[in-house]
Amino acid sequence: MMRSLLETPLAAPHSLGFGAMLLKLCGALALVILLILALAWLTRRAGWARPQAQDAPLLRVMQSQTLGQRERVVVLEVQDRWLLLGVTPGNVTLLSEIARQRDAAETRALPAGAFQQALRNALRKKGRAG
């Protein structure tokens, strides 16, 4: 006594309740978002997302000197100019503009005393120190 396929009751395709379908949908969405975040993290860690023009940066920190706990003076190179900046937690002030004098390799090798002397000279020209 075999029953034919037409006589056997089939499960309805929408037998899941609304809550169960919503839970499945949220789970799938969370999985896709986690996959995207994992791929973004992986590309950053592997270095694939870095820009290609690293050879010639537009802005370069040439020298930095700490003046207090949270104050410092920074020399930045922008194109063919050096900018002497005073940096505090709430403010960045342009102290002086200096024409480029040395190559970057020579500047990094300057001792701290030479930087301090250049800073004093720049501030005297600006009329801020005496």
PDB file of C-alpha atoms in Angstrom:
ATOM      1  CA  MET A   1       0.000   0.000   0.000  1.00  0.00           C
ATOM      2  CA  MET A   2       2.057   2.795  -1.224  1.00  0.00           C
ATOM      3  CA  ARG A   3       0.694   6.207  -1.198  1.00  0.00           C
ATOM      4  CA  SER A   4       1.256   8.296  -4.218  1.00  0.00           C
ATOM      5  CA  LEU A   5       3.286  11.445  -4.036  1.00  0.00           C
ATOM      6  CA  LEU A   6       0.231  13.546  -4.613  1.00  0.00           C
ATOM      7  CA  GLU A   7      -1.480  12.185  -1.567  1.00  0.00           C
ATOM      8  CA  THR A   8       1.378  12.833   0.907  1.00  0.00           C
ATOM      9  CA  PRO A   9       1.173  16.171   2.611  1.00  0.00           C
ATOM     10  CA  LEU A  10       4.173  18.385   1.805  1.00  0.00           C
ATOM     11  CA  ALA A  11       5.497  20.995   4.152  1.00  0.00           C
ATOM     12  CA  ALA A  12       4.553  24.483   3.110  1.00  0.00           C
ATOM     13  CA  PRO A  13       7.535  26.562   1.932  1.00  0.00           C
ATOM     14  CA  HIS A  14       6.635  29.354   4.385  1.00  0.00           C
ATOM     15  CA  SER A  15       6.233  27.191   7.430  1.00  0.00           C
ATOM     16  CA  LEU A  16       8.799  29.219   9.386  1.00  0.00           C
ATOM     17  CA  GLY A  17       7.337  31.868  11.600  1.00  0.00           C
ATOM     18  CA  PHE A  18       8.016  35.548  11.092  1.00  0.00           C
ATOM     19  CA  GLY A  19      10.388  35.711  14.072  1.00  0.00           C
ATOM     20  CA  ALA A  20      12.478  32.803  12.829  1.00  0.00           C
ATOM     21  CA  MET A  21      12.787  34.329   9.348  1.00  0.00           C
ATOM     22  CA  LEU A  22      13.790  37.680  10.837  1.00  0.00           C
ATOM     23  CA  LEU A  23      16.397  35.976  13.014  1.00  0.00           C
ATOM     24  CA  LYS A  24      17.873  34.163  10.004  1.00  0.00           C
ATOM     25  CA  LEU A  25      17.972  37.395   8.021  1.00  0.00           C
ATOM     26  CA  CYS A  26      19.721  39.307  10.835  1.00  0.00           C
ATOM     27  CA  GLY A  27      22.228  36.495  11.271  1.00  0.00           C
ATOM     28  CA  ALA A  28      23.083  36.476   7.575  1.00  0.00           C
ATOM     29  CA  LEU A  29      23.433  40.270   7.555  1.00  0.00           C
ATOM     30  CA  ALA A  30      25.723  40.174  10.589  1.00  0.00           C
ATOM     31  CA  LEU A  31      27.841  37.514   8.914  1.00  0.00           C
ATOM     32  CA  VAL A  32      28.236  39.619   5.754  1.00  0.00           C
ATOM     33  CA  ILE A  33      29.168  42.731   7.785  1.00  0.00           C
ATOM     34  CA  LEU A  34      31.741  40.765   9.802  1.00  0.00           C
ATOM     35  CA  LEU A  35      33.214  39.404   6.573  1.00  0.00           C
ATOM     36  CA  ILE A  36      33.552  42.933   5.132  1.00  0.00           C
ATOM     37  CA  LEU A  37      35.201  44.219   8.317  1.00  0.00           C
ATOM     38  CA  ALA A  38      37.598  41.260   8.408  1.00  0.00           C
ATOM     39  CA  LEU A  39      38.624  41.856   4.787  1.00  0.00           C
ATOM     40  CA  ALA A  40      39.157  45.590   5.443  1.00  0.00           C
ATOM     41  CA  TRP A  41      41.324  44.793   8.465  1.00  0.00           C
ATOM     42  CA  LEU A  42      43.309  42.252   6.461  1.00  0.00           C
ATOM     43  CA  THR A  43      44.002  44.702   3.617  1.00  0.00           C
ATOM     44  CA  ARG A  44      45.266  47.318   6.065  1.00  0.00           C
ATOM     45  CA  ARG A  45      47.481  44.857   7.917  1.00  0.00           C
ATOM     46  CA  ALA A  46      48.901  43.437   4.695  1.00  0.00           C
ATOM     47  CA  GLY A  47      49.619  46.906   3.283  1.00  0.00           C
ATOM     48  CA  TRP A  48      47.517  46.504   0.157  1.00  0.00           C
ATOM     49  CA  ALA A  49      45.537  49.680   0.823  1.00  0.00           C
ATOM     50  CA  ARG A  50      48.509  52.059   1.016  1.00  0.00           C
ATOM     51  CA  PRO A  51      48.760  54.777  -1.618  1.00  0.00           C
ATOM     52  CA  GLN A  52      51.307  54.303  -4.396  1.00  0.00           C
ATOM     53  CA  ALA A  53      52.840  57.805  -4.148  1.00  0.00           C
ATOM     54  CA  GLN A  54      54.904  57.230  -0.997  1.00  0.00           C
ATOM     55  CA  ASP A  55      58.173  58.186  -2.651  1.00  0.00           C
ATOM     56  CA  ALA A  56      57.558  61.962  -2.575  1.00  0.00           C
ATOM     57  CA  PRO A  57      55.434  62.991   0.400  1.00  0.00           C
ATOM     58  CA  LEU A  58      53.966  66.488   0.229  1.00  0.00           C
ATOM     59  CA  LEU A  59      54.585  67.201   3.907  1.00  0.00           C
ATOM     60  CA  ARG A  60      57.586  66.008   5.905  1.00  0.00           C
ATOM     61  CA  VAL A  61      58.536  66.566   9.563  1.00  0.00           C
ATOM     62  CA  MET A  62      62.171  67.621   9.508  1.00  0.00           C
ATOM     63  CA  GLN A  63      62.806  68.190  13.219  1.00  0.00           C
ATOM     64  CA  SER A  64      60.844  68.377  16.445  1.00  0.00           C
ATOM     65  CA  GLN A  65      61.776  69.733  19.858  1.00  0.00           C
ATOM     66  CA  THR A  66      59.748  69.391  23.054  1.00  0.00           C
ATOM     67  CA  LEU A  67      59.469  72.629  25.029  1.00  0.00           C
ATOM     68  CA  GLY A  68      57.237  71.542  27.902  1.00  0.00           C
ATOM     69  CA  GLN A  69      54.932  68.701  28.861  1.00  0.00           C
ATOM     70  CA  ARG A  70      52.581  69.236  25.938  1.00  0.00           C
ATOM     71  CA  GLU A  71      54.254  71.988  23.914  1.00  0.00           C
ATOM     72  CA  ARG A  72      56.675  71.494  21.061  1.00  0.00           C
ATOM     73  CA  VAL A  73      58.266  73.257  18.111  1.00  0.00           C
ATOM     74  CA  VAL A  74      58.237  71.475  14.770  1.00  0.00           C
ATOM     75  CA  VAL A  75      60.014  72.185  11.489  1.00  0.00           C
ATOM     76  CA  LEU A  76      57.959  70.979   8.505  1.00  0.00           C
ATOM     77  CA  GLU A  77      59.090  70.847   4.903  1.00  0.00           C
ATOM     78  CA  VAL A  78      56.432  71.799   2.370  1.00  0.00           C
ATOM     79  CA  GLN A  79      57.703  71.894  -1.233  1.00  0.00           C
ATOM     80  CA  ASP A  80      60.803  74.162  -1.047  1.00  0.00           C
ATOM     81  CA  ARG A  81      59.968  75.899   2.237  1.00  0.00           C
ATOM     82  CA  TRP A  82      60.427  75.065   5.866  1.00  0.00           C
ATOM     83  CA  LEU A  83      57.735  76.086   8.334  1.00  0.00           C
ATOM     84  CA  LEU A  84      58.572  76.572  11.997  1.00  0.00           C
ATOM     85  CA  LEU A  85      55.415  75.729  13.956  1.00  0.00           C
ATOM     86  CA  GLY A  86      54.556  76.013  17.626  1.00  0.00           C
ATOM     87  CA  VAL A  87      52.283  73.128  18.620  1.00  0.00           C
ATOM     88  CA  THR A  88      50.155  72.980  21.771  1.00  0.00           C
ATOM     89  CA  PRO A  89      47.209  70.683  22.547  1.00  0.00           C
ATOM     90  CA  GLY A  90      44.701  73.267  21.348  1.00  0.00           C
ATOM     91  CA  ASN A  91      46.641  75.320  18.818  1.00  0.00           C
ATOM     92  CA  VAL A  92      49.173  75.248  15.983  1.00  0.00           C
ATOM     93  CA  THR A  93      50.920  78.571  15.302  1.00  0.00           C
ATOM     94  CA  LEU A  94      53.205  79.494  12.420  1.00  0.00           C
ATOM     95  CA  LEU A  95      56.305  81.025  14.029  1.00  0.00           C
ATOM     96  CA  SER A  96      58.434  81.546  10.940  1.00  0.00           C
ATOM     97  CA  GLU A  97      58.898  80.597   7.291  1.00  0.00           C
ATOM     98  CA  ILE A  98      62.419  79.578   6.352  1.00  0.00           C
ATOM     99  CA  ALA A  99      63.843  78.987   2.880  1.00  0.00           C
ATOM    100  CA  ARG A 100      65.099  75.444   2.479  1.00  0.00           C
ATOM    101  CA  GLN A 101      68.757  75.415   3.519  1.00  0.00           C
ATOM    102  CA  ARG A 102      69.900  71.810   3.677  1.00  0.00           C
ATOM    103  CA  ASP A 103      69.106  68.436   2.276  1.00  0.00           C
ATOM    104  CA  ALA A 104      66.758  66.260   4.355  1.00  0.00           C
ATOM    105  CA  ALA A 105      69.508  63.741   5.180  1.00  0.00           C
ATOM    106  CA  GLU A 106      71.735  66.463   6.635  1.00  0.00           C
ATOM    107  CA  THR A 107      68.875  67.925   8.689  1.00  0.00           C
ATOM    108  CA  ARG A 108      68.048  64.643  10.396  1.00  0.00           C
ATOM    109  CA  ALA A 109      71.655  64.366  11.535  1.00  0.00           C
ATOM    110  CA  LEU A 110      71.686  67.800  13.213  1.00  0.00           C
ATOM    111  CA  PRO A 111      72.415  67.680  16.932  1.00  0.00           C
ATOM    112  CA  ALA A 112      69.858  69.160  19.316  1.00  0.00           C
ATOM    113  CA  GLY A 113      72.080  72.207  19.994  1.00  0.00           C
ATOM    114  CA  ALA A 114      72.061  73.218  16.328  1.00  0.00           C
ATOM    115  CA  PHE A 115      68.280  72.967  16.233  1.00  0.00           C
ATOM    116  CA  GLN A 116      67.968  75.112  19.352  1.00  0.00           C
ATOM    117  CA  GLN A 117      70.260  77.738  17.840  1.00  0.00           C
ATOM    118  CA  ALA A 118      68.235  77.773  14.601  1.00  0.00           C
ATOM    119  CA  LEU A 119      65.068  78.158  16.669  1.00  0.00           C
ATOM    120  CA  ARG A 120      66.512  81.111  18.613  1.00  0.00           C
ATOM    121  CA  ASN A 121      67.606  82.796  15.374  1.00  0.00           C
ATOM    122  CA  ALA A 122      64.194  82.323  13.809  1.00  0.00           C
ATOM    123  CA  LEU A 123      62.428  83.713  16.872  1.00  0.00           C
ATOM    124  CA  ARG A 124      64.755  86.743  16.985  1.00  0.00           C
ATOM    125  CA  LYS A 125      63.956  87.505  13.349  1.00  0.00           C
ATOM    126  CA  LYS A 126      60.270  87.325  14.188  1.00  0.00           C
ATOM    127  CA  GLY A 127      60.759  89.610  17.203  1.00  0.00           C
ATOM    128  CA  ARG A 128      59.370  87.132  19.727  1.00  0.00           C
ATOM    129  CA  ALA A 129      62.539  86.366  21.715  1.00  0.00           C
ATOM    130  CA  GLY A 130      65.486  88.416  22.763  1.00  0.00           C
TER     131      GLY A 130
END
